[in-house]
XYZ file of C-alpha atoms in Angstrom:
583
model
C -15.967 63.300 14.261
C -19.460 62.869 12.657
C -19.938 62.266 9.063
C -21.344 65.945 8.469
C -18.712 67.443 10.540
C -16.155 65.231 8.309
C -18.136 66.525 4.992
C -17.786 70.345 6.348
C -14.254 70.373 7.077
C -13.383 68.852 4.119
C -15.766 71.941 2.215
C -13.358 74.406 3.909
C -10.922 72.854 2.933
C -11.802 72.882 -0.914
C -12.481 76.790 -0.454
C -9.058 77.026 1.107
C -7.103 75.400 -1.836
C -9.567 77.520 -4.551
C -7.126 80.255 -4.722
C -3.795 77.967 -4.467
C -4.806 75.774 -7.315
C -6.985 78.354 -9.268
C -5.555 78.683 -13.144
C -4.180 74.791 -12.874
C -6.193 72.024 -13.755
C -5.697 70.123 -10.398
C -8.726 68.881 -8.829
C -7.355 67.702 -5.123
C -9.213 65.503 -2.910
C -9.093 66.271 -0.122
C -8.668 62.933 2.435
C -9.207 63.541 6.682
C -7.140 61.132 8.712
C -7.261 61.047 12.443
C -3.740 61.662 13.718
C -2.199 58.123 15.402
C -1.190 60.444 18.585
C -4.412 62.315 20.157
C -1.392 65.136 21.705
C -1.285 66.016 17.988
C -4.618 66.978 17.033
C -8.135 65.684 16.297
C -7.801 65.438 12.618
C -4.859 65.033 10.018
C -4.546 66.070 6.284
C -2.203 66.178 3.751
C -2.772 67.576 1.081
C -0.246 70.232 1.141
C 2.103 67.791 0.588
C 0.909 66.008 -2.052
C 0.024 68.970 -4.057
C 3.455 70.678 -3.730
C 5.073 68.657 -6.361
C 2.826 69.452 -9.202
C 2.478 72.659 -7.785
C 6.311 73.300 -7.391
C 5.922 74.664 -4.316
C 7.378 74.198 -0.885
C 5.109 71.833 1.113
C 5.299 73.376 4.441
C 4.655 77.104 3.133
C 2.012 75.657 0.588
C 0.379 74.240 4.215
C 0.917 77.408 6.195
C -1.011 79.419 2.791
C -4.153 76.759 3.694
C -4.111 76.968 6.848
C -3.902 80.592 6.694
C -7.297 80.295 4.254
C -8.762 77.946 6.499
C -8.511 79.652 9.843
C -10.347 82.994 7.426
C -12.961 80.849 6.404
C -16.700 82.182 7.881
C -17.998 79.207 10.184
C -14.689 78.012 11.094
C -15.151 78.168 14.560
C -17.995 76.424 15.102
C -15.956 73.462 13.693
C -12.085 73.887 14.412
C -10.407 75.722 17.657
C -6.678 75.301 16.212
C -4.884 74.297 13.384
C -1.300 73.190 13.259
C 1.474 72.477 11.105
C 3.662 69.780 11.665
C 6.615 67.890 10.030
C 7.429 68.621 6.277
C 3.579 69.568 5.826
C 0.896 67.747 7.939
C -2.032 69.992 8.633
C -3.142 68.576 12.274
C -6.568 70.130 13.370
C -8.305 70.523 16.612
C -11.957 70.658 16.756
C -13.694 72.680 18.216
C -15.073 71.724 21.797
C -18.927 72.099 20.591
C -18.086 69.969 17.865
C -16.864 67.354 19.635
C -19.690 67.147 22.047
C -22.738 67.292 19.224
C -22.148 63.147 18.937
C -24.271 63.057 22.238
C -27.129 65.171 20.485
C -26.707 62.714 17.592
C -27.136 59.580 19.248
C -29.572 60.677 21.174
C -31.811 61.889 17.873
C -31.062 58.609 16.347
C -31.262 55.687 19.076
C -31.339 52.482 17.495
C -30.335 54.079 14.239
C -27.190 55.803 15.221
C -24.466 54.389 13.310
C -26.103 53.468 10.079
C -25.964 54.462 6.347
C -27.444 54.139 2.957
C -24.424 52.815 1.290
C -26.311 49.367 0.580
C -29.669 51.003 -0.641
C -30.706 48.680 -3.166
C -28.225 46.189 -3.359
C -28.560 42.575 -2.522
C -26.262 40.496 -0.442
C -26.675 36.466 0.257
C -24.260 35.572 3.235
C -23.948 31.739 3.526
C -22.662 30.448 6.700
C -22.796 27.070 9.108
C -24.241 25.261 5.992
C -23.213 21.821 8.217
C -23.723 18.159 7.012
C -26.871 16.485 8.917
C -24.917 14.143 10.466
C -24.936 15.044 13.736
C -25.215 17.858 16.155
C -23.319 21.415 15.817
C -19.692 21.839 16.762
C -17.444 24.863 17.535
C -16.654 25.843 14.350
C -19.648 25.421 13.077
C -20.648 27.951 16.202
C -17.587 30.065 14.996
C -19.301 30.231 11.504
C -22.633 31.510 13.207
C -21.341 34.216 15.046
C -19.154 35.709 12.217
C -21.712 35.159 9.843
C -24.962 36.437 11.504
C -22.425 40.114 12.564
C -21.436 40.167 8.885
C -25.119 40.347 7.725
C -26.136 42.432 10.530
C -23.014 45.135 9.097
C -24.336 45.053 5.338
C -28.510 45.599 6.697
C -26.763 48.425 8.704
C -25.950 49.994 5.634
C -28.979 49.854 3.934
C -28.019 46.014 1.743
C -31.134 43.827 1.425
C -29.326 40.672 3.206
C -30.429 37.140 2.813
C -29.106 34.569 5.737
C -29.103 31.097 3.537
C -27.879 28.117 5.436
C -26.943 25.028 2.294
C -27.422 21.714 3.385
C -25.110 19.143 1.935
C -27.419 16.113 2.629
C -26.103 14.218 0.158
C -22.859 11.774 -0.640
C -20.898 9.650 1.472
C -21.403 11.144 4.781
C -25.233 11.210 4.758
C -24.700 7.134 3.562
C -22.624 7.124 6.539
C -25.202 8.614 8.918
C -27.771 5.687 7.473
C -25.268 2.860 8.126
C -24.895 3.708 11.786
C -28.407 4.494 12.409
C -29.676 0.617 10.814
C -26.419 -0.919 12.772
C -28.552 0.807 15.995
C -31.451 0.025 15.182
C -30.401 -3.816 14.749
C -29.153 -3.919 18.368
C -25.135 -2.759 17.553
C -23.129 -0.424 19.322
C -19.560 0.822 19.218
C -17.053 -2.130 19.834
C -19.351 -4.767 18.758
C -18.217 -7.503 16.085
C -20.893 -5.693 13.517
C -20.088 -2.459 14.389
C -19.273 -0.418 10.965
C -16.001 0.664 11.052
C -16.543 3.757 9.402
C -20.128 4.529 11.531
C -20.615 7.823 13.954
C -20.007 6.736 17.707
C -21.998 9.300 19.331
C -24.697 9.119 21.633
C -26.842 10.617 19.321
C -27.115 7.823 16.824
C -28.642 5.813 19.414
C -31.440 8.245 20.036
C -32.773 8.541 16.706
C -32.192 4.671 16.039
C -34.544 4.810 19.120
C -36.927 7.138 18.044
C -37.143 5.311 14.474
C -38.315 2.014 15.955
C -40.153 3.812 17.906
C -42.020 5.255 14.279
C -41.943 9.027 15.507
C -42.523 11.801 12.920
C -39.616 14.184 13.133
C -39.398 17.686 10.740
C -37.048 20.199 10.162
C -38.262 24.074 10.022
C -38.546 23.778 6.343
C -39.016 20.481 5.275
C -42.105 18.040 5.338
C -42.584 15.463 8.410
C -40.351 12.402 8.457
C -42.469 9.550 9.322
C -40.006 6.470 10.703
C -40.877 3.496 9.385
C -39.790 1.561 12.153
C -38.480 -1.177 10.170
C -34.537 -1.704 10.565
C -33.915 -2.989 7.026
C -35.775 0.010 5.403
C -32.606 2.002 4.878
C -34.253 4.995 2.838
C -36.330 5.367 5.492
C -33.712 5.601 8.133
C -31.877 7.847 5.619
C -35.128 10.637 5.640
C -35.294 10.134 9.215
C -31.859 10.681 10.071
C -31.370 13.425 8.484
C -34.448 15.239 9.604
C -33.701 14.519 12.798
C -30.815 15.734 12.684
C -31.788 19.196 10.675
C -34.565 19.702 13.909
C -31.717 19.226 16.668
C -29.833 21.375 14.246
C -32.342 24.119 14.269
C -32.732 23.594 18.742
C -28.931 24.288 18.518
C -29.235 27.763 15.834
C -32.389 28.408 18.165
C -30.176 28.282 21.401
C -27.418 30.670 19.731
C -29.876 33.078 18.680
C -29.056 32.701 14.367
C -32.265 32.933 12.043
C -31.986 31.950 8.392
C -34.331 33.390 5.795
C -33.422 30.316 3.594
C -32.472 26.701 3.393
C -30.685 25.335 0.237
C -30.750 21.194 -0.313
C -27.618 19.755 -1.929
C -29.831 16.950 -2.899
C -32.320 19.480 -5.213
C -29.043 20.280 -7.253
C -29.296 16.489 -8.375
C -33.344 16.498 -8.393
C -33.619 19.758 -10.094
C -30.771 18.742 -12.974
C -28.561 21.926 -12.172
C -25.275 19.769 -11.056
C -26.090 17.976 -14.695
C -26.738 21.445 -16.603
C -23.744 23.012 -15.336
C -21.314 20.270 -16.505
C -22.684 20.101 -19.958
C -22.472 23.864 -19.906
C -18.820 23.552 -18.987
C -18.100 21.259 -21.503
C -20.659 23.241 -24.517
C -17.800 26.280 -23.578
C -14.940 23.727 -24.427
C -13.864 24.034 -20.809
C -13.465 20.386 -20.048
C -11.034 17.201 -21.094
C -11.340 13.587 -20.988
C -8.659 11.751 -19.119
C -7.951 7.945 -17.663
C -11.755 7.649 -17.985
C -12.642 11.196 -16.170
C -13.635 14.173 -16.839
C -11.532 17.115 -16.083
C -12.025 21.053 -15.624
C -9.448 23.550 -17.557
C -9.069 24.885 -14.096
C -5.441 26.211 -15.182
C -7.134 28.471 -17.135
C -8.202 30.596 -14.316
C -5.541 30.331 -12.219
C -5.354 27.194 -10.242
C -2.616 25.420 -9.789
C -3.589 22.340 -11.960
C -6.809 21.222 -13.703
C -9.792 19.421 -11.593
C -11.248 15.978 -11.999
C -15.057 16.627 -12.279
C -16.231 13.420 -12.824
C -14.270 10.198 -11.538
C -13.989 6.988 -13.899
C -16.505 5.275 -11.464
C -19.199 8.192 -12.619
C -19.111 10.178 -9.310
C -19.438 14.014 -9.254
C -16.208 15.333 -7.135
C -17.265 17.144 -4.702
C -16.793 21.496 -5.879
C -19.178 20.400 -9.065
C -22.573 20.675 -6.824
C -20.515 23.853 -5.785
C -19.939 25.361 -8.696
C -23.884 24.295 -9.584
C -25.335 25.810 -6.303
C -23.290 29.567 -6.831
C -24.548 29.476 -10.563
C -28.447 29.063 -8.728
C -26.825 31.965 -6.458
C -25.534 34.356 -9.871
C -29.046 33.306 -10.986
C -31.500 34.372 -8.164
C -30.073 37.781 -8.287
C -27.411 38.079 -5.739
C -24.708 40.402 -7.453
C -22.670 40.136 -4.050
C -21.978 36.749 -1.977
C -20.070 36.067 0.837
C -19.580 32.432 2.013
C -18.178 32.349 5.603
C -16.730 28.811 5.996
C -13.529 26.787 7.757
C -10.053 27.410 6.388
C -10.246 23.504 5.334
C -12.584 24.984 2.618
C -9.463 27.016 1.341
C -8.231 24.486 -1.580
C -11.592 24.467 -3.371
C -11.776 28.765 -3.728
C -9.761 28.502 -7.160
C -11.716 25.897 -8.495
C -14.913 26.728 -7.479
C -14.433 30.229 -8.915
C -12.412 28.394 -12.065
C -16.278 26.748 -12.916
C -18.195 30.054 -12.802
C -15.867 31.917 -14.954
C -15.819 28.700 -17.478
C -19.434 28.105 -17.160
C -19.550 31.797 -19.190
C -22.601 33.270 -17.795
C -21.640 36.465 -17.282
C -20.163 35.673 -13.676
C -17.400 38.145 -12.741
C -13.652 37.308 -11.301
C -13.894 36.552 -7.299
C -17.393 35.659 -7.419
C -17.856 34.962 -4.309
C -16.094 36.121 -1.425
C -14.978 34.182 1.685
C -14.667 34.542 5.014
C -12.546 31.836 6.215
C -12.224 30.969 10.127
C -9.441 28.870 11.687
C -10.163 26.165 14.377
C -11.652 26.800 18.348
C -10.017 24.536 20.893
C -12.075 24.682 24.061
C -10.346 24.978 27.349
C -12.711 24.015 30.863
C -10.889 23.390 34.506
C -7.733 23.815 32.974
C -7.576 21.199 30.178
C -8.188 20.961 26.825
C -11.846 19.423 25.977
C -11.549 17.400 22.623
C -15.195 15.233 22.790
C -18.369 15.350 23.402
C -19.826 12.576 24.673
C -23.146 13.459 23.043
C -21.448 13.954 19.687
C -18.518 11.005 20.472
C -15.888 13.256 18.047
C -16.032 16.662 18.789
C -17.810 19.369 21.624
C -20.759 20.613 20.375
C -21.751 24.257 20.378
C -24.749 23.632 22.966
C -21.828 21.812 24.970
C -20.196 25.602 24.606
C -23.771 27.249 25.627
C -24.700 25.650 28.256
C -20.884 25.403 29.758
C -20.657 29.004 29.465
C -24.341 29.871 31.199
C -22.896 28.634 34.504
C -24.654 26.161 36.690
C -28.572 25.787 36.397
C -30.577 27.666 39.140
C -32.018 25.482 41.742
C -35.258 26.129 42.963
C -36.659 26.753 46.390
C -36.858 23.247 47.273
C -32.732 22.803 46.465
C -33.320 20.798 42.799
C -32.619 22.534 39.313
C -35.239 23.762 36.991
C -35.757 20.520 35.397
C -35.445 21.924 32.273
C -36.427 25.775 32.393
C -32.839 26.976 32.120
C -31.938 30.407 30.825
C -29.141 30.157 28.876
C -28.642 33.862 27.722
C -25.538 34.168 29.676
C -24.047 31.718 27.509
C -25.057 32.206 24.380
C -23.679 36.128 25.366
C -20.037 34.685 26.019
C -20.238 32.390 23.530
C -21.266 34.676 20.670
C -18.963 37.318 21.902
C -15.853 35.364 21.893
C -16.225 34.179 19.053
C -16.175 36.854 17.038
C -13.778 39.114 18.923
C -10.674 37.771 17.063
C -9.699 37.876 13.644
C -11.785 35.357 11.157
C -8.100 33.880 10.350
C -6.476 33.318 13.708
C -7.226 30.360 15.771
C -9.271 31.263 19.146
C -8.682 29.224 22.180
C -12.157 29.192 24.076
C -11.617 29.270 28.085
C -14.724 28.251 29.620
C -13.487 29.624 32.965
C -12.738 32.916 31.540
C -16.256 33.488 30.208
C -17.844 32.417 34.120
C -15.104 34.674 35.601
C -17.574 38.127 36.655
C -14.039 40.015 36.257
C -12.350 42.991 34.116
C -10.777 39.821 31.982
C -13.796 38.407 30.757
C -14.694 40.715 28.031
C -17.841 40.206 27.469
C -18.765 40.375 31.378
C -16.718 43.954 31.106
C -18.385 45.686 28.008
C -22.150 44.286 29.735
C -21.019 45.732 32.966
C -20.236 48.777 31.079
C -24.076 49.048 30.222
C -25.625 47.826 33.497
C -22.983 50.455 35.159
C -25.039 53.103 33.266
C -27.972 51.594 34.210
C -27.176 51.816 37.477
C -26.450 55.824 37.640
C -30.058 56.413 35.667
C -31.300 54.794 38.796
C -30.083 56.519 41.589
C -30.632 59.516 39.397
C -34.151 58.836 39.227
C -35.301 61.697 36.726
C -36.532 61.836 33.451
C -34.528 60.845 30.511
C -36.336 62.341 27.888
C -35.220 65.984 29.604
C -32.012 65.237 28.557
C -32.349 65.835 25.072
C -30.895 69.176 23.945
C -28.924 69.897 27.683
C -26.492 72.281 27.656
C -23.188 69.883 26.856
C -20.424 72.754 27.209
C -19.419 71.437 30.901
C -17.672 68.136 29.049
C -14.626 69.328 28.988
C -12.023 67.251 30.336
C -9.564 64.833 29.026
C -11.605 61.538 30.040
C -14.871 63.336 28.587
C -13.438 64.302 25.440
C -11.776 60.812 24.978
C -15.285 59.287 25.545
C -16.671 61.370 22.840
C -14.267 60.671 20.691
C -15.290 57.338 21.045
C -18.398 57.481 20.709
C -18.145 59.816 16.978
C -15.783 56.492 15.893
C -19.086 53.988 15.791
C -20.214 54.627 12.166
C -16.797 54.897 10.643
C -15.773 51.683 12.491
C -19.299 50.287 11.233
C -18.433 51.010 7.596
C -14.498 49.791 8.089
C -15.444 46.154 9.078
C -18.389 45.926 6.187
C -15.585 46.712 3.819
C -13.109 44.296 5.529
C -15.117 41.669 6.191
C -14.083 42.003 9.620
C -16.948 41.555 12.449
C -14.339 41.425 14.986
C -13.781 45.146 14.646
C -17.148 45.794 16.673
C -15.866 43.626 19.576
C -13.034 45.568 19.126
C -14.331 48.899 19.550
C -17.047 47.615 22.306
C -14.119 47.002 24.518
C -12.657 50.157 24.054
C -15.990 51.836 24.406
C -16.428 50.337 27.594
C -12.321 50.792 29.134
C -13.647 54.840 28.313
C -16.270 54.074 30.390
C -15.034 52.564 33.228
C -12.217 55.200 33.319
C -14.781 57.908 32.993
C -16.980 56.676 35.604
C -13.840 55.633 38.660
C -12.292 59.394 37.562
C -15.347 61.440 37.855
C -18.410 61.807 39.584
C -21.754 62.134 37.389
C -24.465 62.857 40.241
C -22.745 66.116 41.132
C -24.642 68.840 42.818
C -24.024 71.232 40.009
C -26.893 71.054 37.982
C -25.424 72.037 34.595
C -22.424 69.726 35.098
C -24.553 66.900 36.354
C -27.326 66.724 33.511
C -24.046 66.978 31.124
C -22.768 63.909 32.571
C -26.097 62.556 32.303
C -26.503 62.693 28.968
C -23.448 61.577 27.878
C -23.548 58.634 29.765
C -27.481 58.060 27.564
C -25.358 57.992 24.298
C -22.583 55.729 25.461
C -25.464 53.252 26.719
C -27.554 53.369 23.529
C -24.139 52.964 21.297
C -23.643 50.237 23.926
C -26.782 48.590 23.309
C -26.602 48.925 19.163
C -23.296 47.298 19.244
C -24.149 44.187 21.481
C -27.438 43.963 19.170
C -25.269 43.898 15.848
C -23.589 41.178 17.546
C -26.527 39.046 19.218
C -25.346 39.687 22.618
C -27.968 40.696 25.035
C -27.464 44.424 26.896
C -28.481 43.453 30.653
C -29.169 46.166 33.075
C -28.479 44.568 36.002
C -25.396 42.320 36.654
């Protein structure tokens, strides 16, 4: 059911009840449902029930009065064919078979557009997501976090939000000292194992290549930041430090590049310290008598705001812990102008919601209560051949989400001569599968990645099915071989059967289910409903023939086949997953 269909049902529905509730001083809202069971009707209401209490009235003869109303109403049938009572006072209606079939007219008006709204107009959203220490290539989750969040801002512009990507670096503390340490211990001729080796260092193969490319004085940069001119000199450690960790922010950006995520912003950890906002925000905190001194810290009056127990903010040894740059970067957030935020982040990040939040109520800026929201994501294991994959030998911990990409593009196509591309590799297919499954469960349930499943060109790769769906189409427009633009305004009264009407059902579902997982957070929903949209499909397309040799019925077929591809293609594009024609 389409939004104005929705909007003119519920209008004769409000003339309906006039006369029932005229002389009271109800004012009944009137809420459409779509019935669980499709046997039972198109659209559910009940109002009659919940108005027969204050009207002191039987519910079922108060529904059987609007129905009666309903069914008089001038333009009724244009909209509903049948209206039934059922149960103790559920008004279940059928629509009318015109009305279901003006969602192909629709789509086809709107293209790219179908499926949007103006809810957002002139609101501001920042969605933070990845955000991943420099200290060494992407992993899994961080790939979970790019999927989930790049969907979840492609929702809010959908409905209109001005949406800023922001990606916050936390390039300083004890990892980024870390990331130094292992890079000089390479750079002085160590390795893994060795006697000198620092216990604590990263292992990967990647340490060795920048500590090559240092000596080596190379000038690395990051999309946003100024060059990083090696030294060369092992014993220069602040050197090796800017180095690093602009080395590592490029190979970063080659891996965001590869999964097809754009950010319209970068955010340093280290300016917080530069800039004096991690030092403003704890003297504001402790102006607002929000803070304690204990056993030589400082603490937080957490408790306050409902955490469990008060935070240390600043150890004995002088040390910020680690939610104060936090609490100092969301302030910068609350100050720049973003009324909504939306971190999506690892459920490890859990423990510091409370106090994080506990600082920007304190801080007493005018901040409200759940400022911001989260999207938390659990852990990806990765299954290939069988067997769980646990490291990278690139990254010497963990697989990496180019590990994922590449894994999941297949093999490399060898050219005519029998050798691979050396280099020229298309790796669409993966970043498809890999973007796909990763949003297509729920943000909180763990996800077990089968690289086999997303190579398999079967029904049970999902992604392979819902693309298929689309080149399927594809594939009829071809052996058609007419225009499409005659399609728009066809007679659509030969879509009539059971398959047909469940297809454009389906299709009529895309803005609602648009507007449900904006307001749930949940990008998973449009996975969801892509599969579904495609199982129509298929069972549209084995069931009946579109190239008929009845005209009427064929261009029909035609052009309800053009809105299922272009709903198709907007829901793969909301999701960064390509819409391929052939397959």
């Amino acid at each position: 059911m389409l939004a104005i269909q929705r909007q003119q049902i519920i209008d004769l529905f409000q003339q309906a009840l006039a006369p029932i509730v005229a002389g009271s001083d109800l004012a009944p809202a009137v809420v459409l449902e779509r019935p669980r069971d499709p046997a039972h009707g198109d659209v559910a209401c009940n109002i009659a029930m919940q108005l027969a209490k204050p009207l002191k009235k039987n519910p079922r003869e108060l529904a059987q009065a609007l129905v009666a109303n309903l069914l008089a109403a001038p333009g009724r049938a244009q909209l509903i064919s049948a209206a039934e009572i059922a149960g103790p006072g559920f008004i279940n209606l059928r629509l009318a078979e015109a009305a279901k079939q003006a969602v192909v007219a629709a789509v086809q008006q709107q293209g790219q557009r179908y499926g949007q709204g103006a809810s957002g107009a002139g609101k501001r959203v920042l969605i933070e997501f990845v955000s991943a220490n420099p200290t060494g290539p992407l992993h899994v989750g961080h790939g979970r976090q790019g999927a989930l969040g790049d969907a979840l801002a492609a929702l809010f512009e959908q409905q209109g939000y001005d949406v800023t990507r922001e990606f916050y670096y936390n390039d300083a503390g004890v990892q980024i000292g870390t990331l130094a340490y292992s890079v000089q211990a390479r750079a002085r001729g160590h390795k893994p194992g060795d006697a000198h080796w620092p216990e604590s260092a990263y292992n990967g193969d990647y340490i060795a290549d920048i500590a090559a490319d240092f000596l080596a004085k190379k000038t690395v940069s990051a999309s946003d930041g100024a060059p990083a001119i090696a030294s060369g000199d092992p014993n220069d450690l602040e050197s090796i430090r800017l180095f690093a960790v602009a080395y590592l922010r490029h190979e970063q950006d080659l891996d965001l590049q590869a999964f097809g995520v754009k950010f319209d912003n970068y955010y340093l950890e280290s300016s917080l310290y530069h800039d004096g906002k991690v030092a403003a925000a704890v003297e504001a905190l402790i102006k607002a008598g929000k803070t304690y001194e204990l056993d030589g810290a400082l603490w937080l009056r957490s408790t306050d705001y409902g955490d469990d127990k008060d935070r240390v903010m600043k150890k004995s040894d002088g040390t910020y812990t680690y939610f104060v740059p936090d609490v100092a970067y969301h302030i910068t957030k609350w100050q720049r102008g973003f009324g909504k935020v939306i971190n999506v982040q690892g459920s490890d990040h859990h423990g510091t919601i409370a106090r994080v939040r506990a600082g920007l109520q304190a801080v007493g800026v005018g901040i409200p209560e759940g400022y911001p929201d989260y999207v938390l994501h659990k852990m990806v294991t990765v299954m290939k051949n069988g067997e769980e994959v646990k490291i990278s030998k690139r990254a010497g911990s963990y697989v990496t989400l180019r590990d994922l990409i590449e894994w999941s593009a297949g093999e490399a196509p060898a050219d005519a001569a029998g050798a691979d591309n050396g280099g020229a590799r298309d790796l669409t297919r993966g970043r498809d599968a890999v973007r796909f499954f990763l949003i297509s469960r729920k943000a909180d349930t763990e996800f077990v990645f089968d690289v086999d499943l997303a190579l398999a060109q079967s029904d049970e790769n999902p992604v392979y099915y819902v693309q298929y769906a689309h080149a399927r189409i594809c594939s009829v427009f071809n052996q058609w071989g007419g225009d499409e633009t005659t399609l728009a305004g066809v007679d659509l009264a030969p879509l009539t059967s059971p398959r047909e009407a469940a297809l454009l059902a389906r299709l009529a579902e895309y803005p609602d289910m648009l507007q449900k997982a904006l307001d749930e957070l949940g990008p998973h929903q449009v996975a969801f409903y892509l599969r579904d949209l495609s199982g129509d499909l298929h069972s549209y397309y084995n069931a009946e023939r579109v190239l008929v040799d009845d005209d009427a019925t064929k261009l029909a077929r035609l052009a309800l086949l053009q809105a299922t591809r272009q709903v198709l293609r907007n829901g793969l594009a909301l999701i960064g997953v390509s819409a391929p024609s052939r397959m």
